[in-house]
mmCIF file with all atom_site columns, C-alpha atoms and ligand atoms in Angstrom:
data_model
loop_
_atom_site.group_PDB
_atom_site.id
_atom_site.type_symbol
_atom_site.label_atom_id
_atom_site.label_alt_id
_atom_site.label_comp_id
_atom_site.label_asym_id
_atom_site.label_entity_id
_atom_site.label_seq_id
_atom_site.pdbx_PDB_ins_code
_atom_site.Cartn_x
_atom_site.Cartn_y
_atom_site.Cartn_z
_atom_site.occupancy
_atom_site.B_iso_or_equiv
_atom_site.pdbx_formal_charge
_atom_site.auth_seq_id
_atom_site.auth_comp_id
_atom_site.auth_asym_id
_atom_site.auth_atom_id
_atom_site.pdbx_PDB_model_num
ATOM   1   C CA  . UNK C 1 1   ? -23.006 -22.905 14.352 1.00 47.00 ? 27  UNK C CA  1
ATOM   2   C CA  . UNK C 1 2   ? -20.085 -23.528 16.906 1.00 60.00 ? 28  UNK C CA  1
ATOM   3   C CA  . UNK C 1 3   ? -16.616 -24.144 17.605 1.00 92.00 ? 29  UNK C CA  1
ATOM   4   C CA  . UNK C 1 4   ? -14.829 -22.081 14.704 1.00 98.00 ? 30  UNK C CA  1
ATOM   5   C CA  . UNK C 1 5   ? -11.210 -20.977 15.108 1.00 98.00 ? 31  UNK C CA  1
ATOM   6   C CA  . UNK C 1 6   ? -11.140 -17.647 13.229 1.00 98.00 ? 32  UNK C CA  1
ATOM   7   C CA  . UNK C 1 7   ? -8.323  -15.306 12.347 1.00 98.00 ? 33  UNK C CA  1
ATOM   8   C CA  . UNK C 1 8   ? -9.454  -11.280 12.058 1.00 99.00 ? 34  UNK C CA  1
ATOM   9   C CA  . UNK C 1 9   ? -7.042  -9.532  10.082 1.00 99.00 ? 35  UNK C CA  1
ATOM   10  C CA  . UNK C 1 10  ? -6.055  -6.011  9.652  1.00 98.00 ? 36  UNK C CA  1
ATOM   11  C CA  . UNK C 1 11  ? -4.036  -4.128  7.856  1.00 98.00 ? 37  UNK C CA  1
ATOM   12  C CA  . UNK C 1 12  ? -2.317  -0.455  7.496  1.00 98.00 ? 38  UNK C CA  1
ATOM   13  C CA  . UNK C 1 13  ? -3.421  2.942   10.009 1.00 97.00 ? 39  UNK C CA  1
ATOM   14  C CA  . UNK C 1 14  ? -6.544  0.571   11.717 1.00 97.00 ? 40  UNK C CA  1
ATOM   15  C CA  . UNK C 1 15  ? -4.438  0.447   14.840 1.00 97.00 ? 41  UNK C CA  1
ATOM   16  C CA  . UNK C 1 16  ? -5.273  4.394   15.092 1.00 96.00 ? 42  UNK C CA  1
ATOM   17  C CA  . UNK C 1 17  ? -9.038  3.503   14.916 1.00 95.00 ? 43  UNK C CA  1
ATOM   18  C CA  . UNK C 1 18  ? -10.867 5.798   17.532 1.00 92.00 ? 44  UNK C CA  1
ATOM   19  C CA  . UNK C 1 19  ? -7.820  8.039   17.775 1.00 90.00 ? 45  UNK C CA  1
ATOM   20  C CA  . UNK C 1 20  ? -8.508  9.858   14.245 1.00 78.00 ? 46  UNK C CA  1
ATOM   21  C CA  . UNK C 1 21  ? -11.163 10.688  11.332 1.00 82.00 ? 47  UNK C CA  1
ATOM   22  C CA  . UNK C 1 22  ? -13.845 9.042   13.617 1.00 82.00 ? 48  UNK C CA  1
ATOM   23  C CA  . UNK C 1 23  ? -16.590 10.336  10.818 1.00 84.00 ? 49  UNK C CA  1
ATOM   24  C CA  . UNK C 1 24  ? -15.489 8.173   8.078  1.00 86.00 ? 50  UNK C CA  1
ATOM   25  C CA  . UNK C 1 25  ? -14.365 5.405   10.659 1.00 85.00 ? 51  UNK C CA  1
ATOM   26  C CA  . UNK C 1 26  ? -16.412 5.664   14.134 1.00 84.00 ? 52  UNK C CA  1
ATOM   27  C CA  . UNK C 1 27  ? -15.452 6.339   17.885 1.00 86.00 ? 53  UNK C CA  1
ATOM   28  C CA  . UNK C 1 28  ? -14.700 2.754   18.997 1.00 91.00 ? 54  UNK C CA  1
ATOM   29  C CA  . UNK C 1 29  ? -10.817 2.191   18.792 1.00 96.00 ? 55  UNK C CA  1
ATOM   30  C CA  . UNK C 1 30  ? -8.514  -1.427  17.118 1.00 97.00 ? 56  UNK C CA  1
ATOM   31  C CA  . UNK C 1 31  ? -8.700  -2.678  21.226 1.00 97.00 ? 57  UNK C CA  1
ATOM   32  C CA  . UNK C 1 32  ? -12.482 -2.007  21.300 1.00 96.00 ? 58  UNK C CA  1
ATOM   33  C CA  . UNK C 1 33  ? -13.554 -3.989  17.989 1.00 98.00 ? 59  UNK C CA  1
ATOM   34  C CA  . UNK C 1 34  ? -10.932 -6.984  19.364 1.00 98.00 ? 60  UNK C CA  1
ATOM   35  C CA  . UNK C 1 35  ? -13.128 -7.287  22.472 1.00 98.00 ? 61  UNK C CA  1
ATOM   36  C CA  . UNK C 1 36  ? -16.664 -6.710  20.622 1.00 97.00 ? 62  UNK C CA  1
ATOM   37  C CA  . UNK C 1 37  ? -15.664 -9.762  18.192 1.00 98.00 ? 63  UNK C CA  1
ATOM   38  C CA  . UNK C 1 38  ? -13.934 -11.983 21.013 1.00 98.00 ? 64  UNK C CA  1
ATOM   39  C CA  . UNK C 1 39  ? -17.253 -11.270 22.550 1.00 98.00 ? 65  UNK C CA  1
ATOM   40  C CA  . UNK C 1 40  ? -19.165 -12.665 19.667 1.00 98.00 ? 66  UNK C CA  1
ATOM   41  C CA  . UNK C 1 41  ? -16.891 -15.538 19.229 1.00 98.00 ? 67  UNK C CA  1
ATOM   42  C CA  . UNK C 1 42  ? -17.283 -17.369 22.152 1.00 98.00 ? 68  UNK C CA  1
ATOM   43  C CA  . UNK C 1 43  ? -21.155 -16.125 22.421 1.00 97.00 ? 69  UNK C CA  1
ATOM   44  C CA  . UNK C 1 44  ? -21.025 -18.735 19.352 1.00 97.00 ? 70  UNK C CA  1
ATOM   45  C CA  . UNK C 1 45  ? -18.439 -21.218 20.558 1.00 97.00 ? 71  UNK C CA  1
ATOM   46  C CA  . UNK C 1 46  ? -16.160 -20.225 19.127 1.00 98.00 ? 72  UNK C CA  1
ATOM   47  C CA  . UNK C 1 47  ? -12.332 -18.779 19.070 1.00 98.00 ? 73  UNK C CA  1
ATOM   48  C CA  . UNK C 1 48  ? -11.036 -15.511 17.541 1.00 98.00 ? 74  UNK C CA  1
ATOM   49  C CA  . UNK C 1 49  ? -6.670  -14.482 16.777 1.00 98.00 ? 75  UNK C CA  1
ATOM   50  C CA  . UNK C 1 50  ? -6.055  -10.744 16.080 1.00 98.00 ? 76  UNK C CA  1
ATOM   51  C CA  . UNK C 1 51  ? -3.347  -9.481  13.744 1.00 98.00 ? 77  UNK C CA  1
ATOM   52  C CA  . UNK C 1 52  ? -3.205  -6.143  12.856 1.00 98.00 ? 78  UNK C CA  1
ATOM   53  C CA  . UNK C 1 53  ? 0.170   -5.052  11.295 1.00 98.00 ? 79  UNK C CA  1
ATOM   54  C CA  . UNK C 1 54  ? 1.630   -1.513  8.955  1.00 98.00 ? 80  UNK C CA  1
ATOM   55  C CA  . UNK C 1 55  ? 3.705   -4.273  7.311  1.00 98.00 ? 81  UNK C CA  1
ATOM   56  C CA  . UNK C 1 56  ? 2.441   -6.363  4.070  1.00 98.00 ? 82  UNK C CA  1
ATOM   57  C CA  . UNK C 1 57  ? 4.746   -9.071  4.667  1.00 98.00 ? 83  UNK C CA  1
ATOM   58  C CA  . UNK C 1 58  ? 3.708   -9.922  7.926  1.00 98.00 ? 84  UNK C CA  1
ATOM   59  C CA  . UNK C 1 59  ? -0.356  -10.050 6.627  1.00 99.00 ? 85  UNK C CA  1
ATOM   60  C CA  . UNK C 1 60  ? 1.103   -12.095 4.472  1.00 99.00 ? 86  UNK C CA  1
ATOM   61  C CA  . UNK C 1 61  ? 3.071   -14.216 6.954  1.00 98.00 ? 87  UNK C CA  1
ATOM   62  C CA  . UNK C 1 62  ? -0.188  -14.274 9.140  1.00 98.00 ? 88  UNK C CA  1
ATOM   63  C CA  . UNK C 1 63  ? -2.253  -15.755 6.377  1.00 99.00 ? 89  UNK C CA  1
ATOM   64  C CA  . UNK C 1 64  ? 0.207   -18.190 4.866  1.00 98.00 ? 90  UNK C CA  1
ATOM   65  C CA  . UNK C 1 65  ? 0.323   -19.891 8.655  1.00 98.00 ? 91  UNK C CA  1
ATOM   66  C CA  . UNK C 1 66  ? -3.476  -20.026 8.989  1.00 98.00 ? 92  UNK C CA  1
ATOM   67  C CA  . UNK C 1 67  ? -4.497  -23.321 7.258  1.00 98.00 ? 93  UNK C CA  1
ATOM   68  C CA  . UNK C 1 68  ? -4.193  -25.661 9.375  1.00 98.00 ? 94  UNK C CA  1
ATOM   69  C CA  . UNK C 1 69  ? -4.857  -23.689 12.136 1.00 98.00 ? 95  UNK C CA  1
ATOM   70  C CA  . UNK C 1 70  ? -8.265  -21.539 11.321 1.00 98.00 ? 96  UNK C CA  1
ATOM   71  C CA  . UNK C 1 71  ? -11.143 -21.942 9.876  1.00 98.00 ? 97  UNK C CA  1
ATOM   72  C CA  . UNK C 1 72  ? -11.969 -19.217 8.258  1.00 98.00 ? 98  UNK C CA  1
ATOM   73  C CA  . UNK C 1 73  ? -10.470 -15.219 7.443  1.00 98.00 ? 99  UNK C CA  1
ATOM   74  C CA  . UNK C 1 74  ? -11.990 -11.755 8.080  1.00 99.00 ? 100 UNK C CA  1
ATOM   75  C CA  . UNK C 1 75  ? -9.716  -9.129  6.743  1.00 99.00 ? 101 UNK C CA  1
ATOM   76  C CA  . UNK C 1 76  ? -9.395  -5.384  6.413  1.00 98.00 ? 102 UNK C CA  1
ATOM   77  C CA  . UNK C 1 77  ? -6.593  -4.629  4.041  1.00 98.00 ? 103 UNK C CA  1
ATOM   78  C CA  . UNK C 1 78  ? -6.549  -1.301  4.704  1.00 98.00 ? 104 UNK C CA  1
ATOM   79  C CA  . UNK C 1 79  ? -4.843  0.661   1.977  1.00 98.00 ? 105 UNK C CA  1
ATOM   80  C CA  . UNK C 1 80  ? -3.485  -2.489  0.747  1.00 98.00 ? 106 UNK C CA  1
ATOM   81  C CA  . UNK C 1 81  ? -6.997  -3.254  -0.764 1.00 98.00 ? 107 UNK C CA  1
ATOM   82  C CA  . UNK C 1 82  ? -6.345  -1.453  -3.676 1.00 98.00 ? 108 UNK C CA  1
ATOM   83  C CA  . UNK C 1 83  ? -2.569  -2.270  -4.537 1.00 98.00 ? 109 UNK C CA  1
ATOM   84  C CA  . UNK C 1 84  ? -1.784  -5.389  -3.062 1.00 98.00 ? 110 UNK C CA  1
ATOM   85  C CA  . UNK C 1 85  ? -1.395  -8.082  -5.826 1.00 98.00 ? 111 UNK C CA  1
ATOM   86  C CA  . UNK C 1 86  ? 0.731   -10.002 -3.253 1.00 98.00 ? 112 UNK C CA  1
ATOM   87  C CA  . UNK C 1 87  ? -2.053  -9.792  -0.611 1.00 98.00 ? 113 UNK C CA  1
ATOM   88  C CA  . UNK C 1 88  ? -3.998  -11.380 -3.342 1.00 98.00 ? 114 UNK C CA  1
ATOM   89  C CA  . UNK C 1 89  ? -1.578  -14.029 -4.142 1.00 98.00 ? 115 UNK C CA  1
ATOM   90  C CA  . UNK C 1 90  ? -1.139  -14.999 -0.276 1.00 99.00 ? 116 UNK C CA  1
ATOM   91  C CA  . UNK C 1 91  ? -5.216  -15.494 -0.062 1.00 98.00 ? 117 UNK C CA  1
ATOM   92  C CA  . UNK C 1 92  ? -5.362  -17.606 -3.398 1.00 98.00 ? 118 UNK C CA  1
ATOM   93  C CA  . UNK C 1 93  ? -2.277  -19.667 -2.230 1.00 98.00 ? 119 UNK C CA  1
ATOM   94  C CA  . UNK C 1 94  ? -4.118  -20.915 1.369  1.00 98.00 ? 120 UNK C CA  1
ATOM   95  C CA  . UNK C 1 95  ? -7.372  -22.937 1.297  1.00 98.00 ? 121 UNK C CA  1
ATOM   96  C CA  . UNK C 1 96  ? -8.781  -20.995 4.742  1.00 98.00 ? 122 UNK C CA  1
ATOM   97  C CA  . UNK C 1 97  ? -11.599 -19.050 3.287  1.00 98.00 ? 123 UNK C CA  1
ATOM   98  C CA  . UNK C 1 98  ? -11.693 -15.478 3.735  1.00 98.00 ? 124 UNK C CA  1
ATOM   99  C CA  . UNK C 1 99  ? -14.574 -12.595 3.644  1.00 98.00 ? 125 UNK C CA  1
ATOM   100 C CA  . UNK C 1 100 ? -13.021 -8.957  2.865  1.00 99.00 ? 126 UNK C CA  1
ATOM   101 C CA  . UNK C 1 101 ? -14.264 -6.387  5.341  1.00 98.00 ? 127 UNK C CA  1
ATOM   102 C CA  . UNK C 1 102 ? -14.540 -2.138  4.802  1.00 98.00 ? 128 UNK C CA  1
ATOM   103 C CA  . UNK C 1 103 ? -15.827 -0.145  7.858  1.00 97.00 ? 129 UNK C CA  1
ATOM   104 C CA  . UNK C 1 104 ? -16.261 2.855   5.295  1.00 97.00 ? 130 UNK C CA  1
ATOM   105 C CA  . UNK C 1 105 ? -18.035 2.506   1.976  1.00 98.00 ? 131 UNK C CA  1
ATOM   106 C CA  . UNK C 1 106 ? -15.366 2.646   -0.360 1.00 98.00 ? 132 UNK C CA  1
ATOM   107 C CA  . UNK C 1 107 ? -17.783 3.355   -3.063 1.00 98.00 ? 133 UNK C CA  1
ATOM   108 C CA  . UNK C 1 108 ? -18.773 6.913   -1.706 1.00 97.00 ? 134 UNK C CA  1
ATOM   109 C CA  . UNK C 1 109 ? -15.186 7.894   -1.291 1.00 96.00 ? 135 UNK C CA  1
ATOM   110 C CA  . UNK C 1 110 ? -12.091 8.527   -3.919 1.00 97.00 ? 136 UNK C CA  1
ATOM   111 C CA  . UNK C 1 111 ? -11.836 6.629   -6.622 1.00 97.00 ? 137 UNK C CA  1
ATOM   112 C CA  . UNK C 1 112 ? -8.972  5.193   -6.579 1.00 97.00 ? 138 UNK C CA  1
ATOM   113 C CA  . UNK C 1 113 ? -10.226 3.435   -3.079 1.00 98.00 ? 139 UNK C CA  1
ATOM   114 C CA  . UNK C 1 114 ? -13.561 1.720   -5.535 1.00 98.00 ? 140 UNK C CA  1
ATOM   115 C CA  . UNK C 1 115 ? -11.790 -1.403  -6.587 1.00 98.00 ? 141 UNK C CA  1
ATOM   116 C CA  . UNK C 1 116 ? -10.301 -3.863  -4.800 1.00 98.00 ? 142 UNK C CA  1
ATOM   117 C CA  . UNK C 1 117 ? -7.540  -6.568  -5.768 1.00 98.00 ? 143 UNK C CA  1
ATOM   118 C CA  . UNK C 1 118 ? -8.018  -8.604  -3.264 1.00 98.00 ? 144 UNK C CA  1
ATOM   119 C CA  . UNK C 1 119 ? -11.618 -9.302  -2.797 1.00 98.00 ? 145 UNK C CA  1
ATOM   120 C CA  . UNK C 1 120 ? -11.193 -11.390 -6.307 1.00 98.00 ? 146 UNK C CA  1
ATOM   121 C CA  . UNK C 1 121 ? -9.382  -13.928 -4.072 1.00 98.00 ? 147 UNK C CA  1
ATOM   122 C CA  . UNK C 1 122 ? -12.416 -14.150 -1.011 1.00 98.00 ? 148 UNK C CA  1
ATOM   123 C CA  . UNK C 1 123 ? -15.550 -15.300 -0.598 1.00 98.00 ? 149 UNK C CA  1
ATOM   124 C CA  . UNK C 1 124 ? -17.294 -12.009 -0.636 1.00 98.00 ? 150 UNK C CA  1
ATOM   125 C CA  . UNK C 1 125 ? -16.995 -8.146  0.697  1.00 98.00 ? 151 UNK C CA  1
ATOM   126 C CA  . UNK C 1 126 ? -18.670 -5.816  3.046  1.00 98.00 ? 152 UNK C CA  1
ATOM   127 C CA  . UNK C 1 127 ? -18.437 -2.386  2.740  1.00 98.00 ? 153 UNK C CA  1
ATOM   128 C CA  . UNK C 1 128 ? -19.673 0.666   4.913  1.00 97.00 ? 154 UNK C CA  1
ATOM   129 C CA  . UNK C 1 129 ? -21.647 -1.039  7.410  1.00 97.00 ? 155 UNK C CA  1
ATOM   130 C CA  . UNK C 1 130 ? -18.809 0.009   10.191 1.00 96.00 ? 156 UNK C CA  1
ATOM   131 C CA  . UNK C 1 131 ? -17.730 -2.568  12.778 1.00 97.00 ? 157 UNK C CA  1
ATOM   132 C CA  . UNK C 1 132 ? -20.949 -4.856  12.178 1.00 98.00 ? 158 UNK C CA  1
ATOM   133 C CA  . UNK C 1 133 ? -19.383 -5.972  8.739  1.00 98.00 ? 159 UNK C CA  1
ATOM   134 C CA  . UNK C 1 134 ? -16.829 -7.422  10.939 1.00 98.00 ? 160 UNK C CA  1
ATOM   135 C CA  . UNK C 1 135 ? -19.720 -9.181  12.802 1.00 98.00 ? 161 UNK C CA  1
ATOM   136 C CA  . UNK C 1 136 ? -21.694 -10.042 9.749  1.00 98.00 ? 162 UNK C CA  1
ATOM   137 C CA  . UNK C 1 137 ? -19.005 -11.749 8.084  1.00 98.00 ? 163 UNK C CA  1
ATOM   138 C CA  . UNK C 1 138 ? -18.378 -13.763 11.236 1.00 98.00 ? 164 UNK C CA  1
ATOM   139 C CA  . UNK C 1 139 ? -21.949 -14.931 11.420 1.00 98.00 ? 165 UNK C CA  1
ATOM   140 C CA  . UNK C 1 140 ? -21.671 -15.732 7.488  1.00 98.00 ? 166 UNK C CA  1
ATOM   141 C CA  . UNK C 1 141 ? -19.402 -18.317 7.962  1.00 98.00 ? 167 UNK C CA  1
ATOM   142 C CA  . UNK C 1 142 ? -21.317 -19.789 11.544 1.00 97.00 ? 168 UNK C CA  1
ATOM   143 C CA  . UNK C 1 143 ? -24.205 -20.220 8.898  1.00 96.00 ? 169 UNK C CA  1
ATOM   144 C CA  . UNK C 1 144 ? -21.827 -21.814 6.252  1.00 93.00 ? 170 UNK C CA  1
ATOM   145 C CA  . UNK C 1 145 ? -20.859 -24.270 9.355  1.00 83.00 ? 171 UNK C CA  1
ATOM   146 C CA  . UNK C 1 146 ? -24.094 -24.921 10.733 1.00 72.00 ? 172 UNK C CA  1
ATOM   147 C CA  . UNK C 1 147 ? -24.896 -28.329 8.762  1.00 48.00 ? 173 UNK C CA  1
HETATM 148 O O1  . CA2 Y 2 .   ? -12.975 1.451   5.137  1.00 62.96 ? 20  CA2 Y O1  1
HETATM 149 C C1  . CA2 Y 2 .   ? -12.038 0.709   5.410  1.00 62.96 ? 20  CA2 Y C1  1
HETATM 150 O O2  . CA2 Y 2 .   ? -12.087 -0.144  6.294  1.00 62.96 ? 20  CA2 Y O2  1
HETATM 151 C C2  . CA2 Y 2 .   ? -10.688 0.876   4.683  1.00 62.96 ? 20  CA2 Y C2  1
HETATM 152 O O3  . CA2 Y 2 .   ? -10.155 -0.421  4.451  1.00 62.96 ? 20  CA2 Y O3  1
HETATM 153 C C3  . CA2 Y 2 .   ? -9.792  1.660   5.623  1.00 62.96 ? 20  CA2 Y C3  1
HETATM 154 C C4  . CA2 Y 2 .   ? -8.442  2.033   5.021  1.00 62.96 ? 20  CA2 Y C4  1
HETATM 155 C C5  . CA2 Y 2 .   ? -8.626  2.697   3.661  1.00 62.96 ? 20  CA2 Y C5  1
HETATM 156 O O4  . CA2 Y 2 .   ? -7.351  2.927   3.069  1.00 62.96 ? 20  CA2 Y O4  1
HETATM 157 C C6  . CA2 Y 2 .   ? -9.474  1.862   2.736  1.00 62.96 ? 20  CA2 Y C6  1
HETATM 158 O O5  . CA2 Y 2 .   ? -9.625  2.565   1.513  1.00 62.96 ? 20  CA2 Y O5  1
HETATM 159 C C7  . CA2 Y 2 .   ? -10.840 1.571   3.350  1.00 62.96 ? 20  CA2 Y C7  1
HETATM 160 C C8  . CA2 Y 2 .   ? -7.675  3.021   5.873  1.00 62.96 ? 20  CA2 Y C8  1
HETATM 161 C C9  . CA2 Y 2 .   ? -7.672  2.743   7.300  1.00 62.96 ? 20  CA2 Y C9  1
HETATM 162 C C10 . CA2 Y 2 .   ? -7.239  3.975   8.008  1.00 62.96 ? 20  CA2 Y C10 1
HETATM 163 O O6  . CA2 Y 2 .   ? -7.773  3.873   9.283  1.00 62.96 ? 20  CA2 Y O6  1
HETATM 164 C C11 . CA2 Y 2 .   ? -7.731  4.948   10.084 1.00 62.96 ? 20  CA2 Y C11 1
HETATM 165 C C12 . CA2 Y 2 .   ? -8.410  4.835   11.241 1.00 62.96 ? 20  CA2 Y C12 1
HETATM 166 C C13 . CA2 Y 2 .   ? -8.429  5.895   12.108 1.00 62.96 ? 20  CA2 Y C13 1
HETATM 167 C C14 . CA2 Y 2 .   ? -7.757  7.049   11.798 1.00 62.96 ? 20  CA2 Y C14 1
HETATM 168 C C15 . CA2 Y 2 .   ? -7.061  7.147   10.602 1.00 62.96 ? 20  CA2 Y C15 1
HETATM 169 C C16 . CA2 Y 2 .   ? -7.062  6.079   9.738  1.00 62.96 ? 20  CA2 Y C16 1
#
């Protein structure tokens, strides 16, 4: 398990992480969770990019650049989860495999936040386990490498 180049992506309001709600969404802020995963990157040999953006089009700029140039995708939609058919369309188009993160269980909370369009287009999704499903999905795809 070394030397992946990983992109973290993610998407509407997670820039105000720490700042608001902190008891659906924790304490630790965007900045924090960048350091806590570069941390884990290169405790595995490996790289991590950040892009967070309020914009769809530049999520979907971000991922239609990434084959070529990571190995694998960790992304928070956001909001976009539940609408985006284009976020879908921009993860089907690119081979770079990519595991759909939720710091909140989006089962427990409205409806309309239960399904997700775009997880139909990753490799799997984690849901309510907070920052560690950013971690988890990390260490998913260190397994996937290790042989
Ligand atoms: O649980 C998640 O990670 C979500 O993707 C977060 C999205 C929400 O729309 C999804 O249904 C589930 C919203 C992110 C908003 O983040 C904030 C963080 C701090 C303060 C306010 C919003």
């Amino acid at each position: 398990s070394s030397d992946l180049k990983f992109l973290v992506l993610n998407g509407p309001n997670l820039n105000l992480l720490g700042q608001r709600e902190p008891g659906i969404y924790g304490e630790q802020t965007y900045d924090g969770l960048c350091r806590q995963l570069t941390a884990f990157a290169e405790a595995h040999g490996s790289t991590v990019d950040f892009v967070q953006s309020n914009y769809e089009g530049a999520l979907i700029d971000a991922i239609h650049g990434a084959p070529g140039k990571y190995d694998a995708m960790v992304m928070n939609p956001g909001a976009f989860t539940h609408y985006s058919i284009a976020l879908l369309d921009a993860l089907k188009a690119v081979d770079v495999p990519c595991i759909e993160v939720h710091i909140s269980n989006i089962h427990q909370r409205e409806e309309f936040r239960h399904h997700s369009v775009t997880a139909a287009a990753c490799v799997g999704q984690i849901c309510g386990l907070g920052f560690y499903g950013y971690h988890a999905a990390m260490a998913y795809f260190l397994t996937q490498d290790a042989n």
